[in-house]
mmCIF file of C-alpha atoms in Angstrom:
data_model
loop_
_atom_site.group_PDB
_atom_site.id
_atom_site.type_symbol
_atom_site.label_atom_id
_atom_site.label_comp_id
_atom_site.label_asym_id
_atom_site.label_seq_id
_atom_site.Cartn_x
_atom_site.Cartn_y
_atom_site.Cartn_z
ATOM 1 C CA MET A 12 110.732 90.544 62.567
ATOM 2 C CA GLN A 13 113.239 93.363 62.806
ATOM 3 C CA ALA A 14 110.556 95.884 61.925
ATOM 4 C CA LEU A 15 108.235 94.431 64.569
ATOM 5 C CA ASN A 16 110.949 94.613 67.221
ATOM 6 C CA LYS A 17 111.643 98.246 66.342
ATOM 7 C CA LEU A 18 107.929 99.068 66.506
ATOM 8 C CA VAL A 19 107.590 97.369 69.887
ATOM 9 C CA ALA A 20 110.646 99.226 71.208
ATOM 10 C CA ILE A 21 109.222 102.597 70.128
ATOM 11 C CA GLY A 22 105.793 101.753 71.509
ATOM 12 C CA SER A 23 107.293 100.580 74.780
ATOM 13 C CA THR A 24 109.159 103.863 75.128
ATOM 14 C CA VAL A 25 105.926 105.839 74.833
ATOM 15 C CA LEU A 26 104.036 103.455 77.110
ATOM 16 C CA LEU A 27 106.802 103.664 79.706
ATOM 17 C CA ALA A 28 106.707 107.468 79.718
ATOM 18 C CA VAL A 29 102.931 107.449 80.183
ATOM 19 C CA THR A 30 103.204 104.809 82.918
ATOM 20 C CA LEU A 31 105.797 106.850 84.800
ATOM 21 C CA ILE A 32 103.539 109.904 84.636
ATOM 22 C CA ALA A 33 100.570 107.777 85.712
ATOM 23 C CA ALA A 34 102.573 106.474 88.682
ATOM 24 C CA GLY A 35 102.764 109.992 90.089
ATOM 25 C CA PHE A 36 99.019 110.408 89.610
ATOM 26 C CA THR A 37 98.409 107.090 91.368
ATOM 27 C CA ALA A 38 100.500 108.210 94.342
ATOM 28 C CA VAL A 39 98.242 111.206 94.972
ATOM 29 C CA ALA A 40 94.894 109.758 93.832
ATOM 30 C CA VAL A 41 94.748 106.248 95.287
ATOM 31 C CA PRO A 42 96.067 106.277 98.897
ATOM 32 C CA ASP A 43 94.781 108.831 101.441
ATOM 33 C CA TRP A 44 98.154 109.897 102.817
ATOM 34 C CA ALA A 45 98.696 112.814 100.432
ATOM 35 C CA THR A 46 95.209 114.200 100.992
ATOM 36 C CA VAL A 47 95.553 113.851 104.766
ATOM 37 C CA ALA A 48 98.985 115.479 104.915
ATOM 38 C CA LEU A 49 98.142 118.361 102.587
ATOM 39 C CA SER A 50 94.734 118.949 104.148
ATOM 40 C CA ARG A 51 96.251 119.197 107.617
ATOM 41 C CA ALA A 52 98.758 121.686 106.256
ATOM 42 C CA PHE A 53 96.566 123.823 104.001
ATOM 43 C CA SER A 54 92.795 123.246 104.346
ATOM 44 C CA GLY A 55 91.290 126.446 105.728
ATOM 45 C CA CYS A 56 94.549 128.366 105.315
ATOM 46 C CA ASP A 57 92.754 131.076 103.311
ATOM 47 C CA GLN A 58 89.717 131.059 105.622
ATOM 48 C CA PRO A 59 90.744 131.951 109.179
ATOM 49 C CA LEU A 60 87.067 132.472 110.109
ATOM 50 C CA THR A 61 85.944 128.985 109.108
ATOM 51 C CA PRO A 62 84.078 127.354 112.009
ATOM 52 C CA PHE A 63 85.673 123.974 111.312
ATOM 53 C CA THR A 64 88.670 122.551 113.156
ATOM 54 C CA HIS A 65 91.680 121.112 111.324
ATOM 55 C CA ASP A 66 90.491 117.592 112.100
ATOM 56 C CA GLU A 67 87.023 118.343 110.715
ATOM 57 C CA LEU A 68 88.465 119.914 107.580
ATOM 58 C CA THR A 69 90.738 116.932 107.070
ATOM 59 C CA SER A 70 87.914 114.434 107.534
ATOM 60 C CA MET A 71 85.796 116.306 104.973
ATOM 61 C CA ALA A 72 88.713 116.603 102.549
ATOM 62 C CA VAL A 73 89.328 112.852 102.731
ATOM 63 C CA ALA A 74 85.604 112.148 102.331
ATOM 64 C CA GLY A 75 85.574 114.395 99.263
ATOM 65 C CA LYS A 76 88.557 112.510 97.876
ATOM 66 C CA HIS A 77 86.792 109.172 98.396
ATOM 67 C CA TYR A 78 83.658 110.524 96.723
ATOM 68 C CA THR A 79 85.638 111.798 93.754
ATOM 69 C CA PHE A 80 88.201 109.049 93.234
ATOM 70 C CA ASP A 81 86.739 105.951 94.862
ATOM 71 C CA SER A 82 83.140 105.288 95.896
ATOM 72 C CA ASN A 83 81.182 108.304 94.582
ATOM 73 C CA ASN A 84 78.889 107.594 97.540
ATOM 74 C CA ALA A 85 76.941 110.780 98.317
ATOM 75 C CA ASP A 86 75.569 109.427 101.609
ATOM 76 C CA GLU A 87 79.070 108.859 103.021
ATOM 77 C CA LEU A 88 80.197 112.350 102.000
ATOM 78 C CA ASN A 89 77.054 114.012 103.381
ATOM 79 C CA GLU A 90 77.386 112.156 106.679
ATOM 80 C CA VAL A 91 80.914 113.450 107.242
ATOM 81 C CA ILE A 92 79.943 117.026 106.357
ATOM 82 C CA ALA A 93 76.810 116.844 108.518
ATOM 83 C CA ALA A 94 78.844 115.523 111.468
ATOM 84 C CA ALA A 95 81.308 118.418 111.151
ATOM 85 C CA ASN A 96 78.478 120.946 111.045
ATOM 86 C CA ALA A 97 76.720 119.365 114.005
ATOM 87 C CA SER A 98 79.957 119.486 115.984
ATOM 88 C CA ASP A 99 80.663 123.155 115.322
ATOM 89 C CA GLU A 100 77.041 124.067 116.113
ATOM 90 C CA ALA A 101 77.123 122.103 119.359
ATOM 91 C CA ASP A 102 80.374 123.784 120.404
ATOM 92 C CA GLY A 103 79.117 127.245 119.484
ATOM 93 C CA ARG A 104 81.746 127.665 116.779
ATOM 94 C CA ALA A 105 79.214 128.373 114.024
ATOM 95 C CA THR A 106 79.074 132.116 113.391
ATOM 96 C CA VAL A 107 77.005 134.358 111.170
ATOM 97 C CA ILE A 108 79.943 134.393 108.734
ATOM 98 C CA GLY A 109 79.853 130.632 108.590
ATOM 99 C CA GLU A 110 76.111 130.169 108.140
ATOM 100 C CA ALA A 111 75.947 130.477 104.351
ATOM 101 C CA SER A 112 75.264 127.087 102.825
ATOM 102 C CA GLU A 113 78.255 127.075 100.472
ATOM 103 C CA THR A 114 80.680 127.889 103.292
ATOM 104 C CA ARG A 115 79.520 124.927 105.375
ATOM 105 C CA ARG A 116 78.191 122.479 102.790
ATOM 106 C CA LEU A 117 78.883 121.458 99.209
ATOM 107 C CA PRO A 118 76.157 122.947 96.979
ATOM 108 C CA ALA A 119 74.881 121.297 93.801
ATOM 109 C CA ASP A 120 77.467 122.935 91.524
ATOM 110 C CA ALA A 121 80.354 121.721 93.700
ATOM 111 C CA ILE A 122 78.961 118.174 93.784
ATOM 112 C CA SER A 123 78.458 118.347 90.023
ATOM 113 C CA HIS A 124 82.130 119.199 89.556
ATOM 114 C CA LEU A 125 83.205 116.325 91.791
ATOM 115 C CA ASP A 126 80.970 114.053 89.706
ATOM 116 C CA ASP A 127 82.647 115.345 86.541
ATOM 117 C CA VAL A 128 86.047 114.507 88.018
ATOM 118 C CA TYR A 129 84.794 111.056 89.010
ATOM 119 C CA ARG A 130 83.687 110.361 85.439
ATOM 120 C CA VAL A 131 87.102 111.352 84.078
ATOM 121 C CA VAL A 132 88.918 109.261 86.700
ATOM 122 C CA SER A 133 86.625 106.288 86.066
ATOM 123 C CA VAL A 134 87.826 106.257 82.460
ATOM 124 C CA ALA A 135 91.444 107.076 83.279
ATOM 125 C CA LYS A 136 91.998 104.341 85.889
ATOM 126 C CA PRO A 137 91.330 101.294 83.678
ATOM 127 C CA ALA A 138 92.968 102.971 80.689
ATOM 128 C CA LEU A 139 96.177 103.618 82.631
ATOM 129 C CA ALA A 140 96.088 100.081 84.043
ATOM 130 C CA VAL A 141 95.913 98.669 80.513
ATOM 131 C CA ILE A 142 98.765 100.944 79.447
ATOM 132 C CA ALA A 143 100.882 99.731 82.378
ATOM 133 C CA VAL A 144 100.244 96.081 81.469
ATOM 134 C CA LEU A 145 101.100 96.732 77.821
ATOM 135 C CA CYS A 146 104.234 98.575 78.958
ATOM 136 C CA VAL A 147 105.426 95.576 80.991
ATOM 137 C CA ALA A 148 104.661 93.240 78.090
ATOM 138 C CA GLY A 149 106.535 95.516 75.686
ATOM 139 C CA LEU A 150 109.569 95.763 77.941
ATOM 140 C CA ALA A 151 109.604 91.980 78.343
ATOM 141 C CA HIS A 152 109.461 91.563 74.559
ATOM 142 C CA VAL A 153 112.392 93.963 74.100
ATOM 143 C CA ALA A 154 114.442 92.180 76.765
ATOM 144 C CA VAL A 155 113.757 88.663 75.453
ATOM 145 C CA ARG A 156 113.368 89.130 71.708
ATOM 146 C CA ILE A 157 116.018 91.813 71.196
ATOM 147 C CA ASN A 158 118.536 92.209 74.012
ATOM 148 C CA ARG A 159 119.222 93.903 77.330
ATOM 149 C CA ARG A 160 121.007 96.793 75.671
ATOM 150 C CA ALA A 161 117.872 97.580 73.673
ATOM 151 C CA LEU A 162 115.878 97.406 76.907
ATOM 152 C CA GLY A 163 118.318 99.853 78.424
ATOM 153 C CA ARG A 164 117.757 102.281 75.548
ATOM 154 C CA VAL A 165 113.992 102.053 76.003
ATOM 155 C CA LEU A 166 114.300 102.720 79.746
ATOM 156 C CA ILE A 167 116.547 105.708 79.132
ATOM 157 C CA ALA A 168 114.320 107.164 76.435
ATOM 158 C CA GLY A 169 111.085 106.611 78.335
ATOM 159 C CA GLY A 170 112.488 108.037 81.560
ATOM 160 C CA ALA A 171 114.028 111.008 79.777
ATOM 161 C CA PHE A 172 110.773 111.768 77.957
ATOM 162 C CA ALA A 173 108.788 111.768 81.213
ATOM 163 C CA LEU A 174 111.425 113.952 82.884
ATOM 164 C CA ALA A 175 111.392 116.422 80.009
ATOM 165 C CA ALA A 176 107.588 116.636 80.041
ATOM 166 C CA PHE A 177 107.444 117.213 83.782
ATOM 167 C CA ALA A 178 110.341 119.671 83.693
ATOM 168 C CA ALA A 179 108.384 121.756 81.202
ATOM 169 C CA LEU A 180 105.234 121.533 83.310
ATOM 170 C CA GLY A 181 107.207 122.333 86.460
ATOM 171 C CA ILE A 182 108.637 125.480 84.910
ATOM 172 C CA TRP A 183 105.170 126.472 83.731
ATOM 173 C CA ALA A 184 103.801 125.934 87.243
ATOM 174 C CA LEU A 185 106.541 128.083 88.776
ATOM 175 C CA VAL A 186 105.907 130.885 86.297
ATOM 176 C CA ASP A 187 102.090 130.693 86.156
ATOM 177 C CA PHE A 188 100.497 127.999 88.317
ATOM 178 C CA TYR A 189 96.990 129.414 87.846
ATOM 179 C CA GLY A 190 97.436 129.369 84.074
ATOM 180 C CA LEU A 191 98.536 125.733 84.126
ATOM 181 C CA PHE A 192 95.706 124.866 86.512
ATOM 182 C CA GLY A 193 93.206 126.532 84.193
ATOM 183 C CA VAL A 194 94.497 124.842 81.048
ATOM 184 C CA PHE A 195 94.525 121.443 82.769
ATOM 185 C CA HIS A 196 90.890 121.836 83.846
ATOM 186 C CA SER A 197 89.785 123.183 80.469
ATOM 187 C CA LEU A 198 90.955 119.928 78.855
ATOM 188 C CA PHE A 199 88.400 117.907 80.813
ATOM 189 C CA PHE A 200 85.678 120.250 82.091
ATOM 190 C CA GLN A 201 83.399 122.921 80.685
ATOM 191 C CA ALA A 202 84.202 126.543 81.510
ATOM 192 C CA GLY A 203 82.439 127.805 84.604
ATOM 193 C CA THR A 204 81.857 124.361 86.109
ATOM 194 C CA TRP A 205 85.051 124.303 88.171
ATOM 195 C CA THR A 206 85.283 127.836 89.601
ATOM 196 C CA PHE A 207 83.839 128.681 93.019
ATOM 197 C CA SER A 208 83.774 131.592 95.454
ATOM 198 C CA ILE A 209 86.812 131.991 97.670
ATOM 199 C CA ASP A 210 84.832 131.316 100.865
ATOM 200 C CA SER A 211 83.033 128.209 99.578
ATOM 201 C CA LEU A 212 83.607 124.945 101.437
ATOM 202 C CA ILE A 213 85.172 123.239 98.418
ATOM 203 C CA ILE A 214 87.822 125.970 98.199
ATOM 204 C CA THR A 215 88.293 125.926 101.985
ATOM 205 C CA LEU A 216 88.980 122.202 101.812
ATOM 206 C CA TYR A 217 91.135 122.350 98.685
ATOM 207 C CA PRO A 218 92.860 125.756 98.397
ATOM 208 C CA THR A 219 95.523 126.563 95.828
ATOM 209 C CA ALA A 220 98.307 125.549 98.231
ATOM 210 C CA PHE A 221 96.709 122.096 98.516
ATOM 211 C CA TRP A 222 96.833 121.591 94.744
ATOM 212 C CA MET A 223 100.371 122.923 94.539
ATOM 213 C CA GLY A 224 101.321 120.302 97.116
ATOM 214 C CA MET A 225 99.583 117.597 95.099
ATOM 215 C CA ALA A 226 101.419 118.726 91.975
ATOM 216 C CA GLY A 227 104.698 118.671 93.891
ATOM 217 C CA ILE A 228 104.144 115.090 95.080
ATOM 218 C CA TRP A 229 103.139 114.004 91.578
ATOM 219 C CA LEU A 230 106.264 115.653 90.179
ATOM 220 C CA ALA A 231 108.518 114.095 92.825
ATOM 221 C CA VAL A 232 107.180 110.546 92.343
ATOM 222 C CA THR A 233 107.283 110.647 88.556
ATOM 223 C CA SER A 234 110.713 112.299 88.490
ATOM 224 C CA GLY A 235 112.146 109.828 90.983
ATOM 225 C CA LEU A 236 110.879 106.816 89.060
ATOM 226 C CA SER A 237 112.009 108.345 85.756
ATOM 227 C CA ILE A 238 115.517 108.919 87.075
ATOM 228 C CA LEU A 239 115.549 105.336 88.341
ATOM 229 C CA ALA A 240 114.501 104.097 84.883
ATOM 230 C CA VAL A 241 117.306 106.098 83.261
ATOM 231 C CA LEU A 242 119.891 104.790 85.731
ATOM 232 C CA VAL A 243 118.766 101.186 85.241
ATOM 233 C CA GLY A 244 118.865 101.753 81.487
ATOM 234 C CA PHE A 245 122.447 102.993 81.628
ATOM 235 C CA THR A 246 123.398 100.019 83.801
ATOM 236 C CA LEU A 247 121.883 97.516 81.376
ATOM 237 C CA GLY A 248 123.567 99.166 78.409
ATOM 238 C CA HIS A 249 126.912 99.192 80.178
ATOM 239 C CA LYS A 250 126.678 95.526 81.200
ATOM 240 C CA GLN A 251 125.629 94.444 77.721
ATOM 241 C CA HIS A 252 128.507 96.410 76.240
ATOM 242 C CA ASP A 253 130.944 94.718 78.604
#
């Protein structure tokens, strides 16, 4: 029984660290608020000649997020993009510079990349949900079958591990964000399937600054929850000791 308890405690530590990291991902991938805020701030920032307004860029960015992370409904995405194009044509904002298809629409290679992301996310979502459930079950086992002090140690270790991992990634991002971005994509996607011209619509909607903002929110959420886990762990250990 002692060996089982030790194994569960170690497993719970790892599961907790993964769950804390997944919580940051959930914060940027599930609700629309991050996409809306970052799109309003950065979409089109590298393309001053884009014919689209900030509101149109934001609506397309959110539609792209829904297509990639939620519905994968091409009709909904195409409708939003078509409406934005119709609006800029009606207002006379469409220029010769903005007439190329990839600057005003998402070509097949861009849609293919979004589909690739959707496939990865479709696997990741249920997997992370299972991990979170197992994490809660493991923590409950440690608290009930061992003691609160052991639970405190697991919380401290799991939180510290997540903080250390994100600290390393944060330093890497500060030193070489493009390198980190490239390595991250190479883990899940084939080379050449996720690079696009600087004036393409997909880059206009999601420039580097947008992804840096997403990374910052992910880092902040995971770090905040990890610090909270460590603090709760210290509190439990202190109370048990008393």
